[in-house]
XYZ file of C-alpha atoms in Angstrom:
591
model
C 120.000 98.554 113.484
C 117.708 96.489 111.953
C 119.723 93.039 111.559
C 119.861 93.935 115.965
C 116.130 93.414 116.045
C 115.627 90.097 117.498
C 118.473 90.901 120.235
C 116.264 93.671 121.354
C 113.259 92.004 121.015
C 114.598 88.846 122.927
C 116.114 91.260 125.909
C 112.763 92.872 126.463
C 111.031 89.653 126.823
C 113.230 87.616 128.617
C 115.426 90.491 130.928
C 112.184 91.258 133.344
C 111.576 88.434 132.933
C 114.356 86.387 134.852
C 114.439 89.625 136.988
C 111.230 88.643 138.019
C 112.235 84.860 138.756
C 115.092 86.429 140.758
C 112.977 88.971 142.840
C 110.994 86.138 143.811
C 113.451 83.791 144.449
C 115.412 86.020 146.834
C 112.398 86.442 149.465
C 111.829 82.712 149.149
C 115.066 81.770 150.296
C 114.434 84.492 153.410
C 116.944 87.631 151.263
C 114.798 90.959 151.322
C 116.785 94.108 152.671
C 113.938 96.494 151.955
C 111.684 94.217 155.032
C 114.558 94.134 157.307
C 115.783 90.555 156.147
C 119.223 89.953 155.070
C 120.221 86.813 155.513
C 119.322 83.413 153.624
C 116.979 80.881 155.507
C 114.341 78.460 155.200
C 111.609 80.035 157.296
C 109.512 81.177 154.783
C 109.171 77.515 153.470
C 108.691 76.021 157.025
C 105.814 78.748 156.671
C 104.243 77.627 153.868
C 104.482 74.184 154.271
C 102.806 74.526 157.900
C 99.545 76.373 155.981
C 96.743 74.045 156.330
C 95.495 73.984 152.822
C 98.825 73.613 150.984
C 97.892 70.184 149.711
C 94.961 70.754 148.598
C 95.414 74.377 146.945
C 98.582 72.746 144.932
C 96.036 69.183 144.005
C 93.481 71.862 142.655
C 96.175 73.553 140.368
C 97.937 70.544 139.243
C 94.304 68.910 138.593
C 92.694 71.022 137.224
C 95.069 72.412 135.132
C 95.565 68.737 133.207
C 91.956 68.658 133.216
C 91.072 71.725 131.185
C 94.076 71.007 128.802
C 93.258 67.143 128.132
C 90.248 68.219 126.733
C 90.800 71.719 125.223
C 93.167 68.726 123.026
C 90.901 66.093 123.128
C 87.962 68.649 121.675
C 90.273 70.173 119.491
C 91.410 66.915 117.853
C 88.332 65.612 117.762
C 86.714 68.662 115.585
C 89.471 68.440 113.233
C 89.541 64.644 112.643
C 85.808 64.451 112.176
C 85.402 67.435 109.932
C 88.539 69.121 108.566
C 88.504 68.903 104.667
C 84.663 69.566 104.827
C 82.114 72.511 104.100
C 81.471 72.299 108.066
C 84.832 72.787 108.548
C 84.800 76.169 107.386
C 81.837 77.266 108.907
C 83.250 76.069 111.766
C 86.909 78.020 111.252
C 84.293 81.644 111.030
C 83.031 81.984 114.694
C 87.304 81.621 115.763
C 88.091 85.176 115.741
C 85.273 86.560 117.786
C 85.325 84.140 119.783
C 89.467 84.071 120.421
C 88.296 88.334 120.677
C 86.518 87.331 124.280
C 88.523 87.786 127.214
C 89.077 85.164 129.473
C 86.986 87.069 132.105
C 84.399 88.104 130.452
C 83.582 84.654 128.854
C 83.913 83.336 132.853
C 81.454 85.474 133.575
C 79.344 84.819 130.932
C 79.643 81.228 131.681
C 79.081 81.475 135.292
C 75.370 83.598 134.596
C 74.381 80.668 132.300
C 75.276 77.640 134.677
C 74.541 79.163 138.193
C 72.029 78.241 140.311
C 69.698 80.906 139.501
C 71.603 81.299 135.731
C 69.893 80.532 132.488
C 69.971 76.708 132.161
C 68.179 76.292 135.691
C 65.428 78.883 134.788
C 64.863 77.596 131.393
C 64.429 74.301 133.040
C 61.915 75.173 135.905
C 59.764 75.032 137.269
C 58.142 72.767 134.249
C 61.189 70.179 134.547
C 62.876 70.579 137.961
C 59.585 71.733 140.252
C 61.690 74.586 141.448
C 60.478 77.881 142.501
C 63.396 79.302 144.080
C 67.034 79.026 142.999
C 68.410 75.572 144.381
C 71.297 75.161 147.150
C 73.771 73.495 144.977
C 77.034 75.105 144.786
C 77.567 75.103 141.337
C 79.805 78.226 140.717
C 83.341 77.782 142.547
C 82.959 74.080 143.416
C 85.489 72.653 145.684
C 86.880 70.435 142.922
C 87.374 73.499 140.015
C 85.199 71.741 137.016
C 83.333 75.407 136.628
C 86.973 76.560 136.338
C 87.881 73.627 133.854
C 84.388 74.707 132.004
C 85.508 78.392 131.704
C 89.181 77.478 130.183
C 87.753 74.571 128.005
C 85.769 77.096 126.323
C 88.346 79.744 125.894
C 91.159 77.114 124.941
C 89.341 75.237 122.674
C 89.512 78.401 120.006
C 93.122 78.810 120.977
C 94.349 75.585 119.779
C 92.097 75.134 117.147
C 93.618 78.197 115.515
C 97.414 77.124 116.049
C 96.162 73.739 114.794
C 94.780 75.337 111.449
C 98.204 77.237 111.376
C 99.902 73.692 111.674
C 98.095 72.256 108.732
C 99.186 74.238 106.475
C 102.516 73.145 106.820
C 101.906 69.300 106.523
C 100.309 68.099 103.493
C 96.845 67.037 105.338
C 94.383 66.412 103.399
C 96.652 63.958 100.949
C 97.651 62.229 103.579
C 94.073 61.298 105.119
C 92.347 61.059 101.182
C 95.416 58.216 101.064
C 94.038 56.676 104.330
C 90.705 56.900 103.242
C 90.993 55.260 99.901
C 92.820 52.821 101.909
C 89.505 51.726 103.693
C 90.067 54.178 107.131
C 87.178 56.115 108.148
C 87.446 59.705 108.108
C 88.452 60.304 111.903
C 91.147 57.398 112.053
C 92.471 58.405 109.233
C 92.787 61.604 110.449
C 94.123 60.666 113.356
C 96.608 58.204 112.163
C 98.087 59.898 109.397
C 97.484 63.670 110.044
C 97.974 63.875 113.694
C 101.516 62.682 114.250
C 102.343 65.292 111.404
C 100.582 68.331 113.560
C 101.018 67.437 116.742
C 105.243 68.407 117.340
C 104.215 71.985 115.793
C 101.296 72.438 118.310
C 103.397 71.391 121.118
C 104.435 74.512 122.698
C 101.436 75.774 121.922
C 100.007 72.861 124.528
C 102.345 73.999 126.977
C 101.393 77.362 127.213
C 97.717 76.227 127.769
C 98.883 73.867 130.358
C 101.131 76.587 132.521
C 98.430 78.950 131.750
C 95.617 76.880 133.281
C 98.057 75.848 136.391
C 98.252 79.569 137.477
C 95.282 81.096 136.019
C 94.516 84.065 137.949
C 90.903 86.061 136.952
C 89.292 83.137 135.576
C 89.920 81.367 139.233
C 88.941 83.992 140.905
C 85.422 84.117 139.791
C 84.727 80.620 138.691
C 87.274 78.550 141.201
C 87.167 77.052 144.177
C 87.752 79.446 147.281
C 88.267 77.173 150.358
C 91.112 76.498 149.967
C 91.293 78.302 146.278
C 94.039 77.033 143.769
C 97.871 77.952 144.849
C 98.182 80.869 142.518
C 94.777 82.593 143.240
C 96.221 82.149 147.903
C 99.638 83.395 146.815
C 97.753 86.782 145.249
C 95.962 86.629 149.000
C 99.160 86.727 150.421
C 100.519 89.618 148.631
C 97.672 91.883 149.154
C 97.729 91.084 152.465
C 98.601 94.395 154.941
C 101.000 91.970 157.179
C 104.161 92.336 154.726
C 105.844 89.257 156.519
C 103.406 87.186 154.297
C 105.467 88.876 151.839
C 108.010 85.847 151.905
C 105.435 83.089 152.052
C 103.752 84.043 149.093
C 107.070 83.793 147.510
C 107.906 80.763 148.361
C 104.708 79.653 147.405
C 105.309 81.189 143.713
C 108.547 79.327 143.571
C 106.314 76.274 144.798
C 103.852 77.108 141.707
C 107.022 76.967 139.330
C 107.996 73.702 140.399
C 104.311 72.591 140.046
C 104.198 74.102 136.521
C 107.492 72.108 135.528
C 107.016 68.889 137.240
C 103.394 68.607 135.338
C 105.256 69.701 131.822
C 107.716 66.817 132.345
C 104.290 64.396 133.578
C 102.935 65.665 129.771
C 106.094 65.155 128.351
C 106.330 61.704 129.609
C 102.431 61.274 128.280
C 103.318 61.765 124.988
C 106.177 59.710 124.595
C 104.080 56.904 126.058
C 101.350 57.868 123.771
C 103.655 57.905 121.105
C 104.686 54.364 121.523
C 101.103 53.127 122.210
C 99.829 54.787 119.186
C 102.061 53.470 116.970
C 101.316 50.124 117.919
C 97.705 51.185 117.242
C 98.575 52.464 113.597
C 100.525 49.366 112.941
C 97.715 46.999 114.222
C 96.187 48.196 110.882
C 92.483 49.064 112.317
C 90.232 50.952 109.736
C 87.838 52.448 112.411
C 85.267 52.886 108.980
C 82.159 53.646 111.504
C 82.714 57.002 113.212
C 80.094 58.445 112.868
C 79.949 58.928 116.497
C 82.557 61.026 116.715
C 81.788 63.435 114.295
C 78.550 63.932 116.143
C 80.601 64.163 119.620
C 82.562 66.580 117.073
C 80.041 68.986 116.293
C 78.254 68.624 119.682
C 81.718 69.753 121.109
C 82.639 72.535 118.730
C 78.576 73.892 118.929
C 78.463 73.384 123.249
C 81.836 75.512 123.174
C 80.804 78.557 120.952
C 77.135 78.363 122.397
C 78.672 78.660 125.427
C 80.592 81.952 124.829
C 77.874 83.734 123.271
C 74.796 82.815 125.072
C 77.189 83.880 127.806
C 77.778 87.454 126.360
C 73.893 87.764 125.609
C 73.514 87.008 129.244
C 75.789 89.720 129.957
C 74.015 91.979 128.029
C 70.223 91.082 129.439
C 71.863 91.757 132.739
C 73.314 94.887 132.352
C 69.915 96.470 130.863
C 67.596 94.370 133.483
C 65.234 95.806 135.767
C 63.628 93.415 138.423
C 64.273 89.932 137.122
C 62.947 87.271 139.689
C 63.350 83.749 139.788
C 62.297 81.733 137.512
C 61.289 83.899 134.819
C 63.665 83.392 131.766
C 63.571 87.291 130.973
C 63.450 90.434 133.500
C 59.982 91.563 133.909
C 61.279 95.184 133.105
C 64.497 96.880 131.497
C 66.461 99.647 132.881
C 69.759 101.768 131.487
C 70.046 102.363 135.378
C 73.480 99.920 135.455
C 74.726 102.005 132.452
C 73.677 105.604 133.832
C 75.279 104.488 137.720
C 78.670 103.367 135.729
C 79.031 106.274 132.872
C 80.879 108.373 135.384
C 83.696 106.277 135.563
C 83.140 103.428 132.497
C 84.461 106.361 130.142
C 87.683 106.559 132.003
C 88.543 103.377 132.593
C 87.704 102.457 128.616
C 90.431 105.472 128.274
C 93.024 103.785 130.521
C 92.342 100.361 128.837
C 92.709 101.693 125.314
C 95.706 103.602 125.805
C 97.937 100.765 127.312
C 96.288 98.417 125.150
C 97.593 100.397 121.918
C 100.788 101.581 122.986
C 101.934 97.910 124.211
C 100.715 96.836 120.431
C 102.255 99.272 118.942
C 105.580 98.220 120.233
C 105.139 94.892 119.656
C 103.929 95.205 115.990
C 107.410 97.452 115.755
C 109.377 94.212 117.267
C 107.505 91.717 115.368
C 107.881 93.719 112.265
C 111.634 94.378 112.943
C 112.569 90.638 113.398
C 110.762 89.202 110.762
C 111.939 91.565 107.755
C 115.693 91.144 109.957
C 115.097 87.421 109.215
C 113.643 88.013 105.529
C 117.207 90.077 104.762
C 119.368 88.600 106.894
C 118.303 85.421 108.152
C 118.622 86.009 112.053
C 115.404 84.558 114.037
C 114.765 85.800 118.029
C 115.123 81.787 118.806
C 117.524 79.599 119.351
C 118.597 77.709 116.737
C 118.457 73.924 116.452
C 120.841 71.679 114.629
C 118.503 71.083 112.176
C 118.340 74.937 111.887
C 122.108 75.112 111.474
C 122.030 72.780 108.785
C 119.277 74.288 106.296
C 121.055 77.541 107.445
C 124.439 76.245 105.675
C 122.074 75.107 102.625
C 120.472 77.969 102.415
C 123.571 80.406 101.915
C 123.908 80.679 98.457
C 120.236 81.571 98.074
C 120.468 84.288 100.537
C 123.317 86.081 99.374
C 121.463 85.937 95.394
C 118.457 86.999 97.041
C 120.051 89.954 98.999
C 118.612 92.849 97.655
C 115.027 91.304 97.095
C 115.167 89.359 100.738
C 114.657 85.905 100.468
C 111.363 84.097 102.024
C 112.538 80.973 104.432
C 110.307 77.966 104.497
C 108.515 77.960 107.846
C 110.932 76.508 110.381
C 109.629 73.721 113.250
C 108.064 75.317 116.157
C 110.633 73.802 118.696
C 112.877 76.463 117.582
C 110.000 79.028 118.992
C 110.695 78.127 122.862
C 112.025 81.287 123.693
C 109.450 83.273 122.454
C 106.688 81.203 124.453
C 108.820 81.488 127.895
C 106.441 84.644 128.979
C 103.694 82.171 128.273
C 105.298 79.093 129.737
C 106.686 80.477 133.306
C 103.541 81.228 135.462
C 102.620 84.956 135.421
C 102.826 84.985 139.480
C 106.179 83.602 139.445
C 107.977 86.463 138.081
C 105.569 89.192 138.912
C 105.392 88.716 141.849
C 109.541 89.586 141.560
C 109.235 92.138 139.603
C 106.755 94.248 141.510
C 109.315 93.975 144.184
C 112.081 95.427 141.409
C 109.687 98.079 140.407
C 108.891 99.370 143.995
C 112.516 99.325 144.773
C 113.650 101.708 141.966
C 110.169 103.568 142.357
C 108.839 102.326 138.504
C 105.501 100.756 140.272
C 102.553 101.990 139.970
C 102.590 104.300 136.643
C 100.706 103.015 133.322
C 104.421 103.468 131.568
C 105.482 100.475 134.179
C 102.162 98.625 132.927
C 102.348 99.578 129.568
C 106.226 97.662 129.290
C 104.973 94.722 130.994
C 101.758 94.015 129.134
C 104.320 94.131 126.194
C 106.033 91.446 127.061
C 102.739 89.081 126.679
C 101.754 91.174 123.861
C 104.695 90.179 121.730
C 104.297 86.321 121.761
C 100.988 86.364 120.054
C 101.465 88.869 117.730
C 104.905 87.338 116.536
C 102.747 83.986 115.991
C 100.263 85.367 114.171
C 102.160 87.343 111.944
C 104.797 84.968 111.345
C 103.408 82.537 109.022
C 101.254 85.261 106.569
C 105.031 87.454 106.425
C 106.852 84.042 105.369
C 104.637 83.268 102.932
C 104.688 86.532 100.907
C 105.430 86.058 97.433
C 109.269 87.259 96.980
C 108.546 87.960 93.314
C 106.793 91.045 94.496
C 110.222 92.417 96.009
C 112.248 91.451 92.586
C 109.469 93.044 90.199
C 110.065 96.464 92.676
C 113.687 95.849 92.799
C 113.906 95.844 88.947
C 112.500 99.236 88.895
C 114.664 100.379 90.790
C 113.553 100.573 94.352
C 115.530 99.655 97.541
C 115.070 96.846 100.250
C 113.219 99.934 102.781
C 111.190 101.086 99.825
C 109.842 97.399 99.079
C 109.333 96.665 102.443
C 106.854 100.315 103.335
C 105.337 100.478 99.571
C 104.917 96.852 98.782
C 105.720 94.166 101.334
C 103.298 96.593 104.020
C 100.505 97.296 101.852
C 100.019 93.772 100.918
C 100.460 92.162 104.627
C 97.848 94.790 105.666
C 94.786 92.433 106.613
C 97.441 89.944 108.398
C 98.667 93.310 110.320
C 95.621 94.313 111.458
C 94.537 90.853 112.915
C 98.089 90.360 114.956
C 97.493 94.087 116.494
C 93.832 93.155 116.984
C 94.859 89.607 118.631
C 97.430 91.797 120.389
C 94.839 94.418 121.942
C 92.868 91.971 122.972
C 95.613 90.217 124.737
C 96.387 93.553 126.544
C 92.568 94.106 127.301
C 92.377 90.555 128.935
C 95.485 90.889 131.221
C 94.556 90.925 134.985
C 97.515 90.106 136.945
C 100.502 92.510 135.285
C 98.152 95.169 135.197
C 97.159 94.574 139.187
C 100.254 93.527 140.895
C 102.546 96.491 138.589
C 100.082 99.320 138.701
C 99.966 98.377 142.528
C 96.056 98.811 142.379
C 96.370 102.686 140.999
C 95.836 101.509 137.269
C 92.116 100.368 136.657
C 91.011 98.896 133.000
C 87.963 97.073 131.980
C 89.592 93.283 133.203
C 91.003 94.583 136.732
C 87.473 96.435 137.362
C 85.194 93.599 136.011
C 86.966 91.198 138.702
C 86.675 93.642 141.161
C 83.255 93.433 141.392
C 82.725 89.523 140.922
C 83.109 89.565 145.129
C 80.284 92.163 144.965
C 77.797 89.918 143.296
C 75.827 92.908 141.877
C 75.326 90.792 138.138
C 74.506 94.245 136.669
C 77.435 96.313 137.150
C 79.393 92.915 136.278
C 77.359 92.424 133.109
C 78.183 96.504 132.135
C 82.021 95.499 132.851
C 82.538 92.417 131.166
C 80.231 93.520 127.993
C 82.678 96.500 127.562
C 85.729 94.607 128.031
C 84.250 92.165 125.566
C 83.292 95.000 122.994
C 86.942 96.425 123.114
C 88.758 93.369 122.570
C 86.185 92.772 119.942
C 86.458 96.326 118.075
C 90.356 95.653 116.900
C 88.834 92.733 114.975
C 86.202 94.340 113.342
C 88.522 97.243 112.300
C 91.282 94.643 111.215
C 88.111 93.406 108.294
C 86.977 96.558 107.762
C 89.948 98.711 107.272
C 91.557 96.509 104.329
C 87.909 96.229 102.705
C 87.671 100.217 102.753
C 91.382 100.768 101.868
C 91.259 98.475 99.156
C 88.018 98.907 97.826
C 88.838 99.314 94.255
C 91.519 97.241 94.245
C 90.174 93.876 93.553
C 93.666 91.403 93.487
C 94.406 93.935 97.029
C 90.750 92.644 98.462
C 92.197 89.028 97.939
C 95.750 89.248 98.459
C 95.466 91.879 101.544
């Protein structure tokens, strides 16, 4: 069963997956039996294109979704050149888990109390600075050109690709490369850049892509930080699927079809970026310029990496001031009184939705920690990977051989492989959620699966998966084989190593790829809304429920609980190896 792992694993990603693209398809080209059409036309696309605000919805999602990504990489980049190899550095690296933990949603909202017109920044600033008494009429939040949106993905990105970044460097040999350019005469951040980057870049890649699709068709964060007349293409096609006339039904279809093109045309655009940037810069490199003063960038560094977290937790104390304020008037920086009032009107149905959003949180990481497991201890005996393999793979497959079949009882430990051989298992992230959910809730309704947490539960697994493959990936590969042959000696079987050594040891890394996983599930808002056909309700599909309500303290109670249970898997994923392992010093560092 075991070497059929990555089979299985692959069919439950990718199966509702291009059912999805299908169901949506089908009503696009005018094909939906169940609404009395049966016959293939183009009216639903004479529809859409004859909606007013086509042009500008699809503009907004193209733009701003190269926007937030050029400098989620441009940030990211720049942190690394300027400090990595350095004390700051690893201060830096602490803050990434908690702040990965924070859903998208929550930090929007966070982000959206701190820069509104009556947030934080504008009542630390008046009246002593501005002169103003009252909150100004400036439309801040939800501009018409999406840079609050941009701000709220910036912030969550940044952490994202700073962490598959770190994950990169520790394949390339970094820091010899940039002493060599150093002792060459290159300041820290060209060297950096001209010896280290082209190295890290090609494994961050997809990586980049998913941010990119992700910020196209970005669904919760758009809705309360985004533009709303016209709003961005994906947040108008969600309008047109809630909406009662069902004949919208096939616009909004064509219009997800419409996002998939967008998605694709801008990932060729980026494609087409880098080879141009590729040429460019190595004209640069070869020009030979040292770039010795930079010290301007590692300020623009640190300013960058410390705006970004500051951001994300002054947002989540804002949350939290809400949520316990009593009257707060403008422009007092604090409420003039505090009140559990918020917290007492949402206990009655805060404890149920928590239940709801813990139990399909855990079950869809629980079956992707089985997957995950599955296909990478498959791979470690067997050598079959849930991607697709490359030539290159081929060929170190054929070298490899004799190695595996000596190392057959033990397992063997591959060298990492390139992450273009990972495409597959970043499709769920690359293909915009409404594109094939919008399908699939079709598929579900028709064989009467919509609606029940089960149906919510499978589809939450197949983003779950993704991230918890790439985070255990690397720490599973790099386990030290001579473990397995010290257990093997004594006697013990490939199942035996793997549950009473190979486990144990990989506990810590467990923990954090479930934890990354919960929090995943915790932060979805479209699967959960468009599958459990509104009857589902967890912390992310309630918290942007009420950002149309504008009552900041029921939001603040929302999003701060949302926060604190993506949050909790992390602490338990420190804390449980530190209690298990207590006297067990080599565990505490190995674990």
């Amino acid at each position: 069963m075991l070497p059929w792992a990555p089979t299985l694993t692959l069919a439950i990603l990718l199966v509702p997956l291009l059912a999805g693209v299908a169901g949506t398809l089908a009503p696009a080209l005018g094909w939906l039996p169940a609404l009395g059409r049966d016959a293939i036309s183009l009216a639903a696309w004479r529809d859409l294109l004859a909606w007013p605000g086509l042009t500008r919805s699809a503009a907004l999602s193209v733009t701003t979704g190269l926007l937030a990504t050029a400098l989620s990489l441009g940030t990211t980049v720049l942190i690394c050149a300027a400090w990595q190899g350095t004390r700051l550095f690893v201060a830096i690296e602490r803050p990434l888990a908690p702040l990965l933990a924070v859903p998208h949603a929550a930090a929007a909202f966070g982000l959206a109390f701190l820069i509104a017109p009556s947030g934080w920044m504008v009542r630390a600033l008046s009246p002593w600075a501005t002169g103003w008494t009252a909150p100004p009429d400036v439309l801040i939040v939800q501009d018409p050109h999406g840079l609050a949106m941009v701000s709220g993905l910036v912030v969550k990105e940044v952490p994202f690709l700073l962490l598959m970044t770190l994950a990169a460097l520790g394949q390339t040999d970094a820091n010899r490369s940039r002493l060599t350019a150093e002792t060459l005469g290159y300041g820290h951040v060209t060297a950096w850049v001209k010896s280290v980057l082209p190295q890290v870049y090609p494994q961050i890649r997809l990586p980049i892509y998913a941010v990119l699709a992700y910020s196209m068709s970005v669904i919760d964060v758009a809705l309360i930080l985004g533009p709303t007349r016209p709003p961005t293409l994906a947040v108008q096609i969600l309008h047109w699927t809630n909406d009662p006339d069902l004949a919208l039904r096939f616009r909004a279809s064509a219009g997800a079809v419409l996002q998939l093109m967008l998605v694709l045309g801008t990932l060729g655009l980026w494609r087409l970026g880098e080879l141009i940037g590729a040429r460019l810069g190595r004209v640069w490199i070869e020009a030979g310029g040292r770039g010795a003063r930079d010290s301007v960038f590692r300020v623009l560094a640190l300013g960058g990496a410390g705006l970004s977290a500051s951001a994300v937790f002054l947002g989540l104390i804002g949350l939290a001031v809400w949520s316990v304020a009593g009257l707060w008037t403008f422009p007092d920086v604090l409420p003039q009184a505090f009140s559990g009032r918020a917290w007492a009107y949402a206990s009655g149905e805060l404890g149920a939705v928590v239940g709801e959003t813990a139990r399909i949180g855990g079950a869809a990481t629980l079956v992707a920690l089985v997957l995950t497991l599955a296909c990478l201890e498959a791979e470690h005996r067997v050598g079959v990977q849930p991607t697709i393999k490359t030539l290159e793979d081929r060929r170190l497959d054929s070298l490899s051989q004799v190695s595996v079949r000596q190392a057959s009882v033990v397992g063997r430990d591959r060298r990492a492989r390139p992450a273009r051989s990972l495409w597959l298992l970043y499709l769920p992230l690359l293909i915009p959620q409404i594109v094939f959910l919008l399908g699939l809730q079709t598929l579900a309704t028709a064989v009467g699966m919509n609606g029940g947490q089960l149906s919510v539960i499978a589809v939450h697994v197949i983003f779950v998966v993704p991230y918890v493959f790439l985070s255990l990936a690397d720490p599973f590969r790099a386990w030290d084989p001579r473990m397995g042959l010290a257990a093997a000696t004594l006697g013990a079987g490939p199942d035996r190593v793997f549950w009473a050594v190979r486990l144990p040891l990989l506990l810590r890394p467990v923990l954090a790829a479930a934890a990354v996983g919960f929090a995943v599930s915790v932060g979805l808002y479209l699967p959960t809304l468009l599958i459990g056909a509104g009857r589902v309700s967890t912390l992310t599909t309630e918290a942007v429920a009420l950002a149309s309500g504008g009552d900041r303290r029921l939001i603040g109670v929302y999003a701060l609980t949302q926060a604190a249970a993506a949050f909790i898997g992390f602490t338990a994923a420190l804390a449980i190896p530190a209690l298990v392992f207590r006297n067990r010093r080599a565990l505490r560092l190995h674990a």
